[in-house]
Coordinates of C-alpha atoms and ligand atoms in Angstrom, one line a residue:
M173 CA 78.9 56.0 27.2
T174 CA 81.1 56.3 24.4
M175 CA 81.5 57.9 21.6
G176 CA 80.8 56.6 18.0
G177 CA 83.2 54.8 15.8
D178 CA 82.8 56.9 13.0
G179 CA 84.5 60.3 13.8
G180 CA 81.9 62.5 12.6
S181 CA 79.5 61.1 14.4
L182 CA 77.4 62.3 17.7
I183 CA 75.8 59.3 18.7
P184 CA 76.8 58.5 21.8
I185 CA 76.1 54.8 21.5
A186 CA 79.7 52.9 21.0
M187 CA 78.6 51.6 18.1
G188 CA 80.4 48.5 18.2
H189 CA 80.8 45.5 15.2
A190 CA 78.8 42.9 14.4
P191 CA 78.8 39.5 14.4
A192 CA 81.5 36.7 13.4
P193 CA 79.5 36.0 8.9
N194 CA 78.2 32.8 10.3
T195 CA 75.4 34.7 11.7
L196 CA 75.0 38.5 10.3
L197 CA 72.1 37.7 8.0
R198 CA 73.7 39.6 4.4
Q199 CA 71.8 40.4 1.2
A200 CA 72.7 42.0 -1.9
Y201 CA 69.6 45.0 -1.8
D202 CA 70.2 48.2 -4.7
M203 CA 66.9 49.3 -3.9
S204 CA 66.3 52.4 -2.4
R205 CA 64.8 52.0 1.3
V206 CA 63.2 52.6 5.6
L207 CA 63.7 52.6 8.0
A208 CA 60.7 53.1 10.5
V209 CA 61.4 53.5 14.3
T210 CA 58.7 53.0 16.5
S211 CA 58.6 52.0 19.5
E212 CA 55.5 49.9 19.6
I213 CA 54.1 47.0 16.1
Y214 CA 51.3 45.2 15.6
P215 CA 50.9 41.9 16.2
L216 CA 53.9 41.7 18.5
I217 CA 53.5 45.0 21.3
K218 CA 50.5 47.4 21.0
T219 CA 48.9 49.9 23.2
G220 CA 47.1 51.9 20.4
G221 CA 46.8 52.5 16.4
L222 CA 50.3 53.8 16.6
A223 CA 50.8 49.8 16.9
D224 CA 48.3 49.3 14.3
V225 CA 49.9 51.6 11.3
T226 CA 53.9 50.8 11.5
G227 CA 52.8 47.4 11.7
A228 CA 50.5 47.6 8.5
L229 CA 52.0 50.8 6.8
P230 CA 55.8 49.0 5.6
L231 CA 53.4 46.0 4.4
A232 CA 51.9 48.4 2.2
L233 CA 54.8 50.8 1.0
N234 CA 56.7 47.0 -0.3
A235 CA 53.5 46.4 -2.0
A236 CA 54.3 49.5 -3.4
G237 CA 58.0 49.3 -4.5
V238 CA 58.9 51.0 -0.9
E239 CA 60.8 48.1 0.9
T240 CA 60.5 49.1 4.7
I241 CA 62.6 47.5 8.1
T242 CA 61.3 48.6 10.9
L243 CA 63.5 48.8 14.0
V244 CA 61.7 48.2 17.3
P245 CA 62.6 48.0 21.3
G246 CA 63.2 44.7 22.1
Y247 CA 60.2 44.0 24.9
P248 CA 59.9 39.8 25.9
A249 CA 56.3 40.2 23.5
V250 CA 58.8 41.5 20.7
L251 CA 61.6 38.8 21.6
Q252 CA 59.1 35.9 21.9
G253 CA 57.7 37.0 18.7
L254 CA 60.6 36.8 16.3
K255 CA 60.4 34.3 13.8
N256 CA 64.1 33.4 11.7
P257 CA 65.8 35.7 14.5
G258 CA 70.2 36.8 13.7
E259 CA 72.4 38.8 15.0
V260 CA 73.2 41.8 13.2
W261 CA 75.1 44.3 15.4
H262 CA 76.3 44.0 18.8
F263 CA 76.4 47.9 21.0
P264 CA 79.8 47.6 24.0
D265 CA 77.3 50.3 25.4
M266 CA 74.9 51.7 25.1
F267 CA 73.4 53.8 27.3
G268 CA 75.2 51.9 30.1
G269 CA 74.7 48.7 28.7
H270 CA 75.1 45.7 25.9
A271 CA 73.0 46.1 23.5
Y272 CA 72.5 43.8 20.3
V273 CA 70.5 44.5 16.7
I274 CA 69.1 41.4 16.0
R275 CA 67.5 40.8 13.2
G276 CA 64.1 39.2 12.0
T277 CA 60.2 39.0 10.6
A278 CA 57.0 38.5 12.6
A279 CA 53.6 38.0 10.4
S280 CA 56.2 39.5 7.3
L281 CA 56.8 42.5 8.8
D282 CA 60.7 42.6 7.8
L283 CA 62.3 43.8 11.3
L284 CA 64.9 45.0 13.7
V285 CA 64.6 44.4 17.7
L286 CA 67.0 46.6 19.5
D287 CA 67.6 44.0 22.7
A288 CA 69.5 46.3 24.9
P289 CA 68.4 44.0 28.2
H290 CA 69.0 46.7 30.7
L291 CA 66.5 49.2 29.0
F292 CA 63.8 46.7 27.3
N293 CA 63.6 42.9 29.1
R294 CA 60.9 44.6 32.1
P295 CA 57.4 43.4 32.7
G296 CA 53.9 45.8 31.6
N297 CA 53.7 47.3 29.1
P298 CA 56.3 50.2 27.2
Y299 CA 56.5 52.6 28.4
N300 CA 54.7 51.8 32.3
G301 CA 55.8 48.9 35.0
P302 CA 52.9 46.1 36.1
D303 CA 51.7 49.4 38.4
G304 CA 50.7 52.1 35.6
R305 CA 53.5 53.7 36.1
E306 CA 55.8 55.7 33.8
W307 CA 58.9 53.3 33.7
H308 CA 62.3 56.6 35.5
D309 CA 64.5 56.1 32.9
N310 CA 61.7 56.2 30.2
G311 CA 64.1 59.4 28.7
I312 CA 67.0 56.9 28.1
R313 CA 65.1 54.2 27.1
F314 CA 63.4 56.1 24.1
A315 CA 66.9 58.6 23.5
A316 CA 68.4 54.8 22.8
L317 CA 65.6 54.0 20.9
G318 CA 66.3 57.3 18.6
A319 CA 70.0 56.5 18.7
A320 CA 70.1 53.2 17.1
G321 CA 68.0 54.3 14.9
A322 CA 70.0 57.2 13.3
A323 CA 73.4 55.3 14.0
I324 CA 71.4 51.9 11.8
G325 CA 69.3 54.3 9.4
N326 CA 72.9 55.5 8.8
G327 CA 74.6 52.7 7.1
L328 CA 75.9 51.4 10.2
I329 CA 75.5 47.9 9.5
P330 CA 77.0 45.8 6.3
G331 CA 74.7 45.7 3.8
L332 CA 72.2 47.4 5.3
S333 CA 71.3 50.8 3.9
F334 CA 69.0 53.3 4.4
D335 CA 67.9 56.2 2.5
I336 CA 64.8 57.2 4.1
V337 CA 64.8 57.2 8.4
H338 CA 61.6 57.6 9.1
A339 CA 59.8 57.9 13.5
H340 CA 57.2 57.8 14.7
D341 CA 55.9 59.8 18.0
W342 CA 57.9 61.5 21.0
Q343 CA 59.1 57.6 21.2
S344 CA 61.0 58.0 18.2
A345 CA 61.7 61.9 17.7
M346 CA 64.8 61.7 19.0
A347 CA 66.9 59.3 15.2
P348 CA 66.3 63.0 13.7
V349 CA 67.5 64.9 16.0
Y350 CA 70.5 63.3 15.7
L351 CA 70.8 62.8 12.0
N352 CA 70.8 66.5 12.6
Y353 CA 73.8 66.6 14.5
H354 CA 75.5 63.7 12.6
H355 CA 78.5 64.8 9.8
G356 CA 78.4 63.9 6.7
P357 CA 76.4 62.8 4.7
R358 CA 73.0 60.8 6.3
P359 CA 69.9 59.1 4.7
G360 CA 66.7 61.5 4.5
T361 CA 64.3 62.0 8.0
V362 CA 60.5 62.4 8.4
L363 CA 59.3 62.4 11.9
T364 CA 54.6 61.6 11.4
I365 CA 52.9 62.8 14.3
H366 CA 50.1 60.9 15.8
N367 CA 49.4 62.6 18.6
L368 CA 50.6 65.9 19.7
A369 CA 49.1 65.6 22.8
F370 CA 52.5 63.0 23.9
Q371 CA 55.6 64.2 23.6
G372 CA 58.3 63.2 26.2
R373 CA 58.5 66.0 27.7
F374 CA 61.6 64.7 30.5
A375 CA 63.2 66.7 33.1
A376 CA 66.4 69.0 31.8
S377 CA 69.0 67.2 33.6
L378 CA 68.6 64.3 31.4
F379 CA 69.8 66.7 29.2
P380 CA 74.3 66.6 29.5
R381 CA 73.5 62.7 28.9
L382 CA 72.4 62.7 25.1
G383 CA 75.5 63.5 23.8
L384 CA 74.4 65.7 22.0
P385 CA 76.2 69.7 21.4
G386 CA 74.5 72.4 24.4
S387 CA 73.7 74.4 21.2
A388 CA 70.9 71.3 20.6
F389 CA 68.7 72.7 24.0
G390 CA 67.5 75.9 22.5
F391 CA 64.5 77.7 21.5
D392 CA 64.7 76.4 18.4
G393 CA 65.9 72.8 19.1
L394 CA 64.9 70.5 22.9
E395 CA 64.5 73.1 24.8
Y396 CA 60.4 72.9 26.0
H397 CA 59.8 75.6 29.1
H398 CA 62.8 74.8 30.8
D399 CA 62.6 71.3 30.6
V400 CA 63.4 68.9 27.5
S401 CA 60.6 67.9 24.8
F402 CA 61.9 65.1 22.3
L403 CA 59.1 65.4 20.0
K404 CA 60.4 68.9 19.8
G405 CA 63.2 68.0 18.7
G406 CA 62.3 66.1 16.5
L407 CA 60.1 68.3 15.2
C408 CA 62.8 71.1 14.6
F409 CA 65.3 68.7 13.3
A410 CA 63.0 65.9 10.7
D411 CA 63.8 66.8 7.1
R412 CA 59.5 66.4 6.3
L413 CA 56.8 66.5 9.5
T414 CA 53.7 64.5 8.9
T415 CA 50.0 63.7 11.0
V416 CA 47.6 61.1 10.4
S417 CA 45.1 63.3 8.6
P418 CA 44.6 66.8 7.3
T419 CA 42.1 68.1 9.3
Y420 CA 44.3 67.1 12.2
A421 CA 47.5 68.5 9.8
R422 CA 45.2 72.6 10.1
E423 CA 44.2 72.2 13.9
I424 CA 47.5 71.0 15.2
T425 CA 48.9 74.8 13.5
T426 CA 46.1 76.6 16.1
E427 CA 46.1 77.0 20.0
E428 CA 43.3 75.1 21.2
Y429 CA 44.5 72.0 19.1
G430 CA 48.8 72.6 19.0
M431 CA 49.6 71.5 22.3
G432 CA 51.5 74.7 22.9
L433 CA 53.8 73.6 20.2
D434 CA 51.0 75.4 17.2
G435 CA 53.8 78.2 16.7
L436 CA 56.4 75.9 16.0
M437 CA 53.9 74.0 13.5
R438 CA 52.6 77.0 11.9
Y439 CA 56.2 77.8 11.8
R440 CA 57.3 74.8 9.6
A441 CA 53.9 73.9 8.1
A442 CA 55.3 74.5 4.4
S443 CA 57.3 70.9 6.4
L444 CA 53.7 69.2 7.2
T445 CA 51.7 67.0 5.4
G446 CA 48.5 65.4 6.2
I447 CA 47.8 62.0 5.5
V448 CA 44.9 60.0 7.0
N449 CA 45.7 56.2 8.0
G450 CA 44.2 53.7 6.4
I451 CA 43.7 50.0 8.3
D452 CA 44.8 46.8 7.4
D453 CA 42.9 45.5 5.4
A454 CA 43.3 41.5 5.4
V455 CA 43.6 42.1 9.4
W456 CA 40.1 43.4 9.5
N457 CA 38.0 41.6 7.1
P458 CA 34.6 40.7 6.9
A459 CA 34.2 38.0 5.1
T460 CA 37.6 36.3 6.7
D461 CA 37.4 37.1 9.6
E462 CA 38.3 35.0 12.1
L463 CA 36.6 36.5 15.4
I464 CA 33.8 36.5 14.7
P465 CA 31.5 33.7 14.2
H466 CA 29.1 35.0 10.5
K467 CA 30.9 35.9 7.9
F468 CA 29.8 38.7 5.2
S469 CA 30.5 41.2 3.1
R470 CA 28.4 43.5 0.6
G471 CA 26.6 41.1 -0.8
R472 CA 25.9 39.3 2.5
I473 CA 24.7 41.9 4.2
G474 CA 22.3 39.5 5.8
Q475 CA 24.7 37.3 7.6
R476 CA 26.0 40.8 10.4
A477 CA 22.6 39.8 12.2
G478 CA 24.3 36.9 13.7
N479 CA 26.8 38.9 15.0
K480 CA 24.1 41.2 16.2
T481 CA 22.1 38.6 18.5
A482 CA 26.1 36.6 19.2
L483 CA 26.8 40.8 20.3
Q484 CA 23.8 40.6 22.3
R485 CA 24.3 37.9 23.6
R486 CA 28.2 37.9 24.6
L487 CA 27.0 41.6 26.9
G488 CA 24.5 40.4 28.2
L489 CA 22.2 42.6 26.3
V490 CA 18.0 41.9 25.7
E491 CA 18.8 39.3 21.6
S492 CA 17.0 41.9 19.2
Q493 CA 17.2 42.7 15.8
S494 CA 15.4 46.2 15.9
A495 CA 17.1 47.7 19.2
L496 CA 19.5 49.9 17.7
V497 CA 23.1 48.7 19.6
I498 CA 25.7 51.3 19.4
G499 CA 29.0 50.3 19.8
V500 CA 32.4 52.0 21.0
V501 CA 35.9 50.2 21.5
S502 CA 38.1 53.2 23.0
R503 CA 40.4 54.2 24.9
L504 CA 38.7 55.9 28.5
T505 CA 40.6 59.1 28.4
S506 CA 39.3 62.4 28.6
Q507 CA 40.3 62.9 24.3
K508 CA 37.8 60.3 23.3
G509 CA 35.3 62.4 24.2
L510 CA 32.9 59.5 26.1
D511 CA 31.7 60.9 29.8
M512 CA 29.7 63.3 26.7
L513 CA 28.0 60.0 26.6
L514 CA 27.5 59.0 30.2
E515 CA 25.1 62.3 30.0
N516 CA 23.3 61.1 27.5
L517 CA 22.2 57.2 28.7
P518 CA 19.4 58.3 30.2
G519 CA 18.3 59.6 26.8
L520 CA 18.9 56.5 24.6
I521 CA 18.0 54.0 27.3
A522 CA 14.4 56.1 26.5
D523 CA 14.6 55.7 22.7
G524 CA 15.0 51.2 23.6
V525 CA 19.0 52.5 22.0
Q526 CA 21.2 49.4 23.8
L527 CA 25.1 50.4 24.3
A528 CA 27.2 48.0 23.7
L529 CA 31.0 49.0 24.7
L530 CA 34.7 48.3 25.2
G531 CA 37.2 50.2 27.2
S532 CA 39.7 50.7 29.8
G533 CA 41.9 53.8 30.8
E534 CA 40.5 56.3 33.6
R535 CA 39.0 54.4 36.4
E536 CA 36.5 57.5 37.3
L537 CA 35.0 56.8 33.3
E538 CA 35.3 53.0 33.6
F539 CA 33.2 53.4 36.5
S540 CA 31.2 54.9 35.6
F541 CA 30.1 52.8 32.6
I542 CA 30.3 49.8 35.2
E543 CA 27.3 51.2 37.4
A544 CA 25.5 52.5 34.4
A545 CA 25.5 48.6 33.5
A546 CA 24.9 47.6 36.5
R547 CA 21.5 50.1 36.0
N548 CA 20.9 49.5 32.9
P549 CA 20.2 45.5 32.7
G550 CA 20.1 44.4 29.1
A551 CA 20.3 47.8 27.9
I552 CA 24.1 49.0 28.7
G553 CA 26.8 46.3 27.8
C554 CA 30.8 46.8 29.3
V555 CA 33.8 44.9 29.3
M556 CA 36.2 47.5 30.9
G557 CA 40.3 45.2 29.4
Y558 CA 41.8 45.1 26.0
N559 CA 40.2 42.3 24.0
E560 CA 40.7 41.9 20.5
Q561 CA 38.4 39.5 20.4
L562 CA 36.0 41.7 21.9
A563 CA 36.5 44.8 19.6
H564 CA 36.1 42.7 16.3
L565 CA 32.8 40.8 17.5
I566 CA 31.7 44.6 18.3
Q567 CA 32.5 46.3 15.1
A568 CA 30.5 43.1 13.0
G569 CA 27.3 42.9 15.6
S570 CA 26.4 46.8 16.2
D571 CA 24.3 48.9 13.9
A572 CA 26.5 51.6 14.8
L573 CA 29.7 53.6 16.2
L574 CA 30.6 56.5 18.7
V575 CA 33.6 58.5 18.2
P576 CA 32.8 61.2 20.1
S577 CA 36.2 62.6 20.3
R578 CA 37.5 66.4 22.1
F579 CA 40.7 65.9 19.3
E580 CA 41.2 63.1 16.6
P581 CA 44.4 63.0 15.0
C582 CA 43.0 60.5 12.9
G583 CA 41.1 57.6 14.7
L584 CA 41.5 54.0 13.6
T585 CA 37.9 52.7 14.3
Q586 CA 35.3 54.8 13.0
L587 CA 37.5 53.6 9.7
C588 CA 37.1 49.2 11.0
A589 CA 33.3 50.4 11.5
L590 CA 33.0 51.9 7.8
R591 CA 34.3 48.6 6.1
Y592 CA 32.4 46.7 9.3
G593 CA 29.0 48.4 8.1
S594 CA 28.2 49.7 11.1
I595 CA 27.3 54.0 11.0
P596 CA 30.2 56.0 11.9
V597 CA 28.8 58.7 14.1
V598 CA 31.9 60.7 14.8
S599 CA 32.8 64.6 16.0
R600 CA 33.7 66.8 13.2
V601 CA 37.5 67.0 14.4
G602 CA 41.1 65.5 12.9
G603 CA 40.8 62.2 10.5
L604 CA 37.0 61.8 11.6
A605 CA 36.2 65.2 10.1
D606 CA 37.8 63.5 6.8
T607 CA 37.3 59.7 6.1
V608 CA 32.9 59.6 7.7
I609 CA 30.6 60.9 5.1
D610 CA 27.9 63.1 6.9
A611 CA 24.2 62.1 6.3
N612 CA 22.9 65.9 5.7
E613 CA 20.8 66.7 3.2
A614 CA 23.0 67.4 0.3
A615 CA 24.4 63.3 1.4
L616 CA 21.8 61.9 1.1
T617 CA 20.5 63.5 -1.7
A618 CA 23.1 62.6 -3.3
G619 CA 22.7 59.2 -1.4
V620 CA 26.4 59.0 -1.0
A621 CA 26.3 59.3 2.9
T622 CA 28.2 56.3 4.9
G623 CA 28.0 58.4 8.8
I624 CA 27.3 61.2 10.8
Q625 CA 29.8 63.8 12.5
F626 CA 28.5 66.9 15.0
S627 CA 30.0 69.2 16.3
P628 CA 30.7 70.6 18.4
A629 CA 32.6 67.9 20.9
T630 CA 29.9 68.6 23.7
P631 CA 26.9 66.6 25.2
E632 CA 24.5 68.8 23.7
A633 CA 25.9 68.2 19.5
L634 CA 26.3 64.7 20.3
E635 CA 22.6 64.7 21.6
D636 CA 20.9 66.0 18.4
G637 CA 23.7 64.0 16.6
L638 CA 22.5 60.6 18.3
R639 CA 18.6 61.7 17.5
R640 CA 19.1 62.7 13.2
L641 CA 20.8 59.1 13.3
L642 CA 17.3 57.1 15.9
I643 CA 15.9 58.9 13.2
L644 CA 18.0 57.2 10.3
W645 CA 17.2 53.6 11.7
R646 CA 14.0 54.2 12.0
N647 CA 14.5 55.1 7.4
Q648 CA 15.9 51.1 6.8
P649 CA 16.1 51.7 2.8
V650 CA 17.7 54.3 3.7
W651 CA 19.8 53.0 7.1
Q652 CA 20.7 50.0 4.8
R653 CA 21.9 52.3 1.7
M654 CA 24.2 54.0 3.5
Q655 CA 25.8 51.3 5.0
R656 CA 26.8 49.7 1.4
N657 CA 28.3 53.4 1.0
A658 CA 30.2 52.6 4.1
M659 CA 31.5 49.7 3.1
N660 CA 32.3 51.0 -0.2
A661 CA 34.4 53.5 0.8
D662 CA 38.4 53.4 0.4
V663 CA 40.3 52.2 4.0
S664 CA 42.8 50.8 3.0
W665 CA 46.9 51.6 3.3
R666 CA 46.7 51.9 -0.9
N667 CA 46.3 54.6 -1.7
P668 CA 47.9 57.0 2.3
A669 CA 51.3 54.1 1.0
A670 CA 51.0 55.7 -2.9
H671 CA 51.7 59.8 -0.5
Y672 CA 54.5 58.4 1.6
A673 CA 56.2 57.4 -1.3
T674 CA 55.5 60.1 -3.2
L675 CA 56.8 62.3 0.4
Y676 CA 60.2 60.0 0.3
N677 CA 60.9 61.2 -3.2
S678 CA 60.3 64.6 -2.4
I679 CA 62.9 64.3 0.2
L680 CA 65.4 62.1 -2.2
A681 CA 64.8 64.4 -4.7
E682 CA 65.7 67.8 -3.2
R683 CA 69.0 66.2 -1.3
S684 CA 70.3 65.3 -3.9
Ligands
ADP961 P1 43.5 55.5 20.1 O1 45.0 55.2 19.3 O2 44.2 57.0 19.3 O3 43.6 54.4 21.2 P2 42.5 54.8 17.2 O4 41.6 55.2 17.4 O5 44.1 55.4 15.9 O6 43.1 55.4 18.2 O7 43.3 53.8 17.9 C1 43.1 52.3 18.6 C2 43.3 51.7 17.9 O8 42.8 50.1 19.3 C3 41.8 49.9 17.0 O9 42.9 48.8 16.3 C4 41.1 49.3 18.1 O10 40.5 48.6 17.7 C5 42.3 48.9 19.0 N1 41.5 49.6 20.6 C6 41.2 50.3 22.0 N2 40.7 50.2 23.1 C7 40.6 48.6 22.1 C8 40.2 47.7 24.0 N3 39.4 48.2 24.9 N4 40.4 46.3 23.3 C9 41.1 46.3 21.9 N5 41.3 46.9 21.3 C10 41.2 48.3 21.0
GLC962 C1 46.7 58.3 17.4 C2 45.1 59.3 17.5 C3 45.3 58.1 16.9 C4 45.7 57.8 15.5 C5 47.1 56.7 16.2 C6 47.3 56.0 14.6 O1 47.0 57.2 18.4 O2 44.9 59.2 18.9 O3 43.6 59.3 16.3 O4 45.2 56.2 14.3 O5 47.8 57.8 16.9 O6 48.6 57.4 14.3

């Protein structure tokens, strides 16, 4: 491993050089700029909501006058999807192999792709091989992403200077760590926590390979129960921390939701902000959505009925407008609480309710839902796997969308549901609590309800929430009012992007 060519740098990669000028996409910039660093980005590579956020936020920031360029690993899907590619840097030794930085675009995103074939040219998803097991060298792979983010964020590439490096989750949390140990001027750093449950924890034997001073492996650094934790490092060293809803920002300072890091979250509470996510309202627009058979809008809500029929047909459900169809689009893991739905299925079926579920995840949960569908043909329809088209059809054709999470940093499917006029039924945690207005007496009287919240996240409270849902369904004037409210909710990125812009500015003001 080679130390950086720039004397003060502790970034453990050979800094290399730009290619001959004719291949360098030089541009003259004078406005302030953000380098986002992420391990996934929609529409190129996605395993969850992180990709939706990193794919949409830069566009909203650009619209708000904050230029954002995103660094993402060069997995095969990313390199294949990249338009107008041009090499802008060559690292001769990045943790044991050559790496190139390719600048290009995809779906209006301005991208820098870290093309390190020895680390990222692999089949499977970003973290696991085709056998579903994590790659053995994920520590090195995402240390490389962080190191490249730190170097590029610090102005490595001619013509590309940055004021802020914005890292997302543990996979890019090493960027603020490396920048913290860089001597001399550096950009401001932000780390966004999308899910505190994923911490990037590796054996202590990784530490010497990271090229950091010994002091970085301490209680106030990367060390976590004798292991290395990338997330903890980022949480210690980023100038500012954000998470994806105000309620989750409070929750993670408590033992119940802090995943072992609540002490650190309390310590850094003054630097922690909760900014609720938006959704890309061009991708999720029922009036123009190419993935649904019947387009609709607030004014033409009657058109939804055709989508309900299409959904029922697609999932083998009895075609009936009067049956309440509850949709689910989710990873099937304990976070998402769908085991609690299993317990409630007999009651729902008895009430004539239908379930349309799209999910993938833990084998046992998948199996339980498939079995329930086999036992209740016409009432329960399940598809296991990842299917973008069906996700849109469920949002457009279901009457209600269930998100019974045990914890939920933000949650995006309830936002899509609001926009598509499917009434969200959510547990009162994290971003679910912040984005759905419960149909309690006060909200119904004021005519502002958009959905149902239940609490605590238990099968009994869920049952109660579902009972309330059914009562509302049977009162169609009230239901339709809720649908209109839901579709009126602002779930766009406009406000959140303005919050991020203010946050960036406050960091710059502090540092100037
Ligand atoms: P998380 O990131 O925790 O899984 P979010 O609600 O933030 O939860 O984001 C999930 C994203 O993934 C949403 O865009 C949702 O539509 C999508 N999604 C989840 N499961 C599936 C699936 N099986 N098929 C298609 N899209 C899915
Ligand atoms: C994580 C969280 C989810 C959030 C998403 C995007 O995957 O589990 O709640 O919406 O990140 O921030």
